[in-house]
Short mmCIF file of N, CA and C in Angstrom, two decimals:
data_model
loop_
_atom_site.label_atom_id
_atom_site.label_comp_id
_atom_site.label_asym_id
_atom_site.label_seq_id
_atom_site.Cartn_x
_atom_site.Cartn_y
_atom_site.Cartn_z
N MET A 856 34.56 18.18 57.21
CA MET A 856 35.88 18.08 57.75
C MET A 856 36.06 16.72 58.42
N LEU A 857 37.24 16.18 58.28
CA LEU A 857 37.53 14.92 58.97
C LEU A 857 37.73 15.18 60.46
N LEU A 858 37.15 14.31 61.26
CA LEU A 858 37.25 14.46 62.70
C LEU A 858 38.69 14.47 63.17
N LYS A 859 39.54 13.65 62.55
CA LYS A 859 40.94 13.61 63.00
C LYS A 859 41.64 14.95 62.78
N GLU A 860 41.26 15.68 61.74
CA GLU A 860 41.82 17.02 61.52
C GLU A 860 41.40 17.97 62.64
N LEU A 861 40.14 17.88 63.03
CA LEU A 861 39.65 18.73 64.11
C LEU A 861 40.34 18.39 65.43
N ILE A 862 40.56 17.11 65.68
CA ILE A 862 41.25 16.69 66.90
C ILE A 862 42.66 17.25 66.93
N GLU A 863 43.36 17.19 65.81
CA GLU A 863 44.72 17.72 65.74
C GLU A 863 44.76 19.21 66.03
N LYS A 864 43.77 19.95 65.54
CA LYS A 864 43.75 21.40 65.70
C LYS A 864 43.23 21.84 67.06
N SER A 865 42.44 20.98 67.71
CA SER A 865 41.75 21.39 68.93
C SER A 865 42.35 20.84 70.21
N GLY A 866 43.06 19.72 70.10
CA GLY A 866 43.56 19.08 71.30
C GLY A 866 42.54 18.21 72.01
N PHE A 867 41.41 17.93 71.37
CA PHE A 867 40.43 17.03 71.96
C PHE A 867 41.08 15.67 72.19
N GLU A 868 40.66 14.98 73.23
CA GLU A 868 41.19 13.65 73.55
C GLU A 868 40.22 12.59 73.05
N LEU A 869 40.69 11.69 72.19
CA LEU A 869 39.87 10.60 71.67
C LEU A 869 39.82 9.48 72.71
N LEU A 870 38.62 9.16 73.21
CA LEU A 870 38.46 8.14 74.25
C LEU A 870 37.94 6.82 73.69
N SER A 871 37.16 6.89 72.63
CA SER A 871 36.61 5.67 72.03
C SER A 871 36.26 5.96 70.58
N GLY A 872 36.08 4.89 69.81
CA GLY A 872 35.67 5.03 68.42
C GLY A 872 36.82 5.43 67.52
N THR A 873 36.46 5.96 66.38
CA THR A 873 37.44 6.32 65.36
C THR A 873 37.35 7.80 65.02
N ALA A 874 38.47 8.35 64.61
CA ALA A 874 38.52 9.75 64.17
C ALA A 874 38.52 9.84 62.65
N ASP A 875 38.46 8.70 61.98
CA ASP A 875 38.47 8.67 60.52
C ASP A 875 37.05 8.75 59.98
N LYS A 876 36.41 9.88 60.21
CA LYS A 876 35.04 10.08 59.74
C LYS A 876 34.81 11.54 59.46
N GLU A 877 33.89 11.78 58.57
CA GLU A 877 33.51 13.13 58.19
C GLU A 877 32.50 13.68 59.20
N ILE A 878 32.71 14.91 59.62
CA ILE A 878 31.82 15.57 60.57
C ILE A 878 31.09 16.69 59.85
N ASN A 879 29.81 16.82 60.17
CA ASN A 879 28.98 17.82 59.52
C ASN A 879 28.15 18.55 60.59
N GLY A 880 28.64 19.69 61.06
CA GLY A 880 27.90 20.50 62.01
C GLY A 880 27.98 19.99 63.44
N CYS A 881 27.23 20.67 64.31
CA CYS A 881 27.23 20.26 65.71
C CYS A 881 25.91 20.62 66.37
N TYR A 882 25.68 20.01 67.50
CA TYR A 882 24.54 20.34 68.36
C TYR A 882 25.09 20.46 69.77
N ILE A 883 24.67 21.49 70.49
CA ILE A 883 25.09 21.69 71.87
C ILE A 883 23.86 21.55 72.75
N GLY A 884 23.90 20.61 73.69
CA GLY A 884 22.79 20.46 74.61
C GLY A 884 22.99 19.30 75.55
N ASP A 885 22.40 19.43 76.73
CA ASP A 885 22.57 18.43 77.78
C ASP A 885 21.29 17.65 78.09
N LEU A 886 20.17 18.12 77.60
CA LEU A 886 18.91 17.43 77.85
C LEU A 886 18.78 16.29 76.84
N LEU A 887 18.86 15.06 77.32
CA LEU A 887 18.92 13.90 76.43
C LEU A 887 17.71 13.79 75.52
N SER A 888 16.52 14.06 76.04
CA SER A 888 15.32 13.94 75.21
C SER A 888 15.34 14.96 74.07
N LEU A 889 15.87 16.13 74.31
CA LEU A 889 15.97 17.13 73.25
C LEU A 889 17.07 16.76 72.26
N ALA A 890 18.17 16.27 72.76
CA ALA A 890 19.26 15.83 71.89
C ALA A 890 18.78 14.73 70.94
N MET A 891 17.91 13.85 71.42
CA MET A 891 17.40 12.77 70.56
C MET A 891 16.67 13.31 69.33
N SER A 892 16.06 14.48 69.46
CA SER A 892 15.32 15.04 68.32
C SER A 892 16.12 16.08 67.54
N LYS A 893 17.24 16.52 68.05
CA LYS A 893 17.99 17.61 67.41
C LYS A 893 19.34 17.21 66.81
N VAL A 894 20.02 16.22 67.39
CA VAL A 894 21.31 15.81 66.85
C VAL A 894 21.07 15.16 65.49
N GLN A 895 21.80 15.60 64.50
CA GLN A 895 21.67 15.08 63.14
C GLN A 895 22.80 14.10 62.83
N LYS A 896 22.60 13.30 61.82
CA LYS A 896 23.61 12.33 61.39
C LYS A 896 24.94 13.06 61.14
N ASP A 897 26.01 12.51 61.65
CA ASP A 897 27.38 13.00 61.50
C ASP A 897 27.66 14.31 62.23
N ASN A 898 26.76 14.77 63.09
CA ASN A 898 27.02 15.94 63.92
C ASN A 898 27.95 15.60 65.06
N LEU A 899 28.69 16.59 65.53
CA LEU A 899 29.34 16.51 66.83
C LEU A 899 28.27 16.90 67.84
N TRP A 900 28.13 16.14 68.88
CA TRP A 900 27.19 16.48 69.95
C TRP A 900 28.02 16.90 71.15
N ILE A 901 27.90 18.17 71.52
CA ILE A 901 28.66 18.74 72.62
C ILE A 901 27.79 18.74 73.87
N THR A 902 28.27 18.12 74.95
CA THR A 902 27.49 17.99 76.17
C THR A 902 28.39 17.84 77.38
N ILE A 903 27.81 18.04 78.56
CA ILE A 903 28.52 17.72 79.80
C ILE A 903 28.04 16.38 80.35
N GLN A 904 27.01 15.82 79.73
CA GLN A 904 26.50 14.52 80.17
C GLN A 904 27.60 13.47 80.00
N SER A 905 27.65 12.52 80.91
CA SER A 905 28.74 11.54 80.84
C SER A 905 28.31 10.13 81.22
N ASN A 906 27.00 9.89 81.27
CA ASN A 906 26.52 8.57 81.65
C ASN A 906 26.22 7.71 80.42
N ILE A 907 25.87 6.48 80.64
CA ILE A 907 25.67 5.51 79.57
C ILE A 907 24.59 5.94 78.57
N ASN A 908 23.66 6.78 78.98
CA ASN A 908 22.57 7.19 78.10
C ASN A 908 23.05 8.01 76.90
N ILE A 909 24.21 8.66 77.01
CA ILE A 909 24.71 9.43 75.87
C ILE A 909 25.05 8.50 74.70
N VAL A 910 25.47 7.29 75.02
CA VAL A 910 25.81 6.32 73.98
C VAL A 910 24.55 5.93 73.22
N ALA A 911 23.46 5.72 73.93
CA ALA A 911 22.19 5.37 73.30
C ALA A 911 21.71 6.49 72.39
N VAL A 912 21.81 7.72 72.86
CA VAL A 912 21.37 8.87 72.05
C VAL A 912 22.24 9.01 70.80
N ALA A 913 23.54 8.87 70.96
CA ALA A 913 24.45 8.98 69.81
C ALA A 913 24.17 7.88 68.79
N SER A 914 23.89 6.69 69.27
CA SER A 914 23.58 5.58 68.37
C SER A 914 22.26 5.83 67.63
N LEU A 915 21.26 6.26 68.35
CA LEU A 915 19.94 6.53 67.77
C LEU A 915 19.99 7.62 66.71
N THR A 916 20.75 8.66 66.97
CA THR A 916 20.79 9.82 66.07
C THR A 916 21.88 9.71 65.00
N GLU A 917 22.73 8.70 65.12
CA GLU A 917 23.87 8.53 64.23
C GLU A 917 24.82 9.72 64.29
N ALA A 918 25.00 10.23 65.50
CA ALA A 918 25.94 11.34 65.72
C ALA A 918 27.34 10.92 65.27
N GLY A 919 28.09 11.86 64.75
CA GLY A 919 29.46 11.57 64.34
C GLY A 919 30.37 11.33 65.53
N ALA A 920 30.12 12.06 66.61
CA ALA A 920 30.91 11.91 67.83
C ALA A 920 30.24 12.69 68.95
N ILE A 921 30.53 12.28 70.15
CA ILE A 921 30.14 13.01 71.35
C ILE A 921 31.38 13.74 71.84
N VAL A 922 31.25 15.02 72.15
CA VAL A 922 32.34 15.77 72.77
C VAL A 922 31.88 16.14 74.17
N ILE A 923 32.51 15.53 75.16
CA ILE A 923 32.19 15.85 76.55
C ILE A 923 33.09 17.02 76.96
N CYS A 924 32.45 18.11 77.33
CA CYS A 924 33.21 19.34 77.59
C CYS A 924 33.42 19.58 79.09
N GLU A 925 34.06 20.71 79.39
CA GLU A 925 34.31 21.17 80.76
C GLU A 925 35.18 20.22 81.57
N GLY A 926 35.91 19.32 80.89
CA GLY A 926 36.80 18.41 81.60
C GLY A 926 36.12 17.18 82.20
N PHE A 927 34.81 17.04 81.96
CA PHE A 927 34.11 15.85 82.45
C PHE A 927 34.57 14.63 81.66
N SER A 928 34.45 13.47 82.26
CA SER A 928 34.82 12.21 81.62
C SER A 928 33.62 11.27 81.64
N PRO A 929 33.50 10.41 80.64
CA PRO A 929 32.40 9.44 80.67
C PRO A 929 32.61 8.46 81.82
N ASP A 930 31.51 8.03 82.41
CA ASP A 930 31.66 7.03 83.47
C ASP A 930 32.08 5.70 82.84
N GLU A 931 32.49 4.78 83.69
CA GLU A 931 33.04 3.50 83.21
C GLU A 931 32.06 2.74 82.32
N ASN A 932 30.79 2.71 82.70
CA ASN A 932 29.79 2.00 81.91
C ASN A 932 29.58 2.64 80.54
N ALA A 933 29.58 3.97 80.51
CA ALA A 933 29.40 4.68 79.24
C ALA A 933 30.56 4.41 78.30
N LEU A 934 31.77 4.46 78.82
CA LEU A 934 32.95 4.23 77.98
C LEU A 934 32.97 2.79 77.47
N LYS A 935 32.66 1.85 78.33
CA LYS A 935 32.62 0.44 77.92
C LYS A 935 31.59 0.22 76.81
N LYS A 936 30.40 0.80 76.97
CA LYS A 936 29.34 0.65 75.97
C LYS A 936 29.72 1.36 74.67
N ALA A 937 30.35 2.52 74.76
CA ALA A 937 30.78 3.24 73.56
C ALA A 937 31.79 2.42 72.77
N ILE A 938 32.70 1.77 73.46
CA ILE A 938 33.68 0.91 72.78
C ILE A 938 32.97 -0.25 72.09
N GLU A 939 32.03 -0.88 72.80
CA GLU A 939 31.27 -2.00 72.23
C GLU A 939 30.47 -1.58 70.99
N GLU A 940 29.85 -0.39 71.07
CA GLU A 940 28.98 0.10 70.00
C GLU A 940 29.72 0.90 68.93
N GLU A 941 31.03 1.06 69.11
CA GLU A 941 31.86 1.85 68.20
C GLU A 941 31.37 3.29 68.06
N ILE A 942 31.01 3.87 69.19
CA ILE A 942 30.59 5.28 69.26
C ILE A 942 31.82 6.10 69.64
N THR A 943 32.06 7.15 68.90
CA THR A 943 33.22 8.00 69.15
C THR A 943 32.91 9.00 70.25
N ILE A 944 33.75 8.98 71.28
CA ILE A 944 33.65 9.95 72.37
C ILE A 944 34.97 10.70 72.47
N LEU A 945 34.85 12.01 72.53
CA LEU A 945 35.99 12.90 72.73
C LEU A 945 35.82 13.61 74.06
N LYS A 946 36.93 14.03 74.62
CA LYS A 946 36.91 14.79 75.86
C LYS A 946 37.64 16.10 75.63
N SER A 947 37.14 17.17 76.26
CA SER A 947 37.79 18.47 76.15
C SER A 947 37.68 19.23 77.46
N GLU A 948 38.70 20.00 77.76
CA GLU A 948 38.67 20.89 78.92
C GLU A 948 37.89 22.17 78.59
N HIS A 949 37.67 22.44 77.31
CA HIS A 949 37.00 23.66 76.88
C HIS A 949 35.51 23.67 77.24
N SER A 950 34.94 24.86 77.30
CA SER A 950 33.49 25.01 77.47
C SER A 950 32.80 24.69 76.14
N ALA A 951 31.50 24.48 76.19
CA ALA A 951 30.74 24.23 74.97
C ALA A 951 30.89 25.40 73.99
N PHE A 952 30.87 26.62 74.51
CA PHE A 952 31.02 27.80 73.66
C PHE A 952 32.38 27.80 72.96
N GLU A 953 33.43 27.52 73.72
CA GLU A 953 34.78 27.49 73.13
C GLU A 953 34.89 26.39 72.08
N ILE A 954 34.29 25.24 72.32
CA ILE A 954 34.31 24.16 71.35
C ILE A 954 33.57 24.57 70.07
N ALA A 955 32.44 25.23 70.23
CA ALA A 955 31.69 25.69 69.06
C ALA A 955 32.54 26.66 68.24
N LYS A 956 33.27 27.55 68.89
CA LYS A 956 34.15 28.47 68.18
C LYS A 956 35.23 27.72 67.41
N ILE A 957 35.81 26.71 68.05
CA ILE A 957 36.85 25.88 67.38
C ILE A 957 36.26 25.25 66.13
N ILE A 958 35.07 24.70 66.25
CA ILE A 958 34.43 24.04 65.10
C ILE A 958 34.17 25.03 63.98
N ILE A 959 33.60 26.17 64.32
CA ILE A 959 33.30 27.19 63.31
C ILE A 959 34.56 27.67 62.62
N ASN A 960 35.63 27.86 63.37
CA ASN A 960 36.88 28.35 62.78
C ASN A 960 37.61 27.30 61.94
N ASN A 961 37.21 26.04 62.06
CA ASN A 961 37.92 24.99 61.34
C ASN A 961 37.08 24.25 60.31
N MET A 962 35.84 24.60 60.15
CA MET A 962 34.99 23.91 59.17
C MET A 962 34.84 24.73 57.91
#
């Protein structure tokens, strides 16, 4: 599914990067070291983490996008680095569980 289609259906807010990409599955987790080994290429990574380290993990794993849930926002350094690295970050008021349901219902 194209990320922009999911954004239209979900109300996710695009904060950085592009929505013109294919998304394949998701990973939910907040422990960065575990995310480094579990997030797959083109996955949505759903987390509450919002610091600059999420950009490094997304870059390393080639994640399709980071979805920061529960209404959290990336800090200024994370957003600046994501823009520089062309990493897609989305924001949502939904819980990780609700986001997973949205993904399942739309993929």
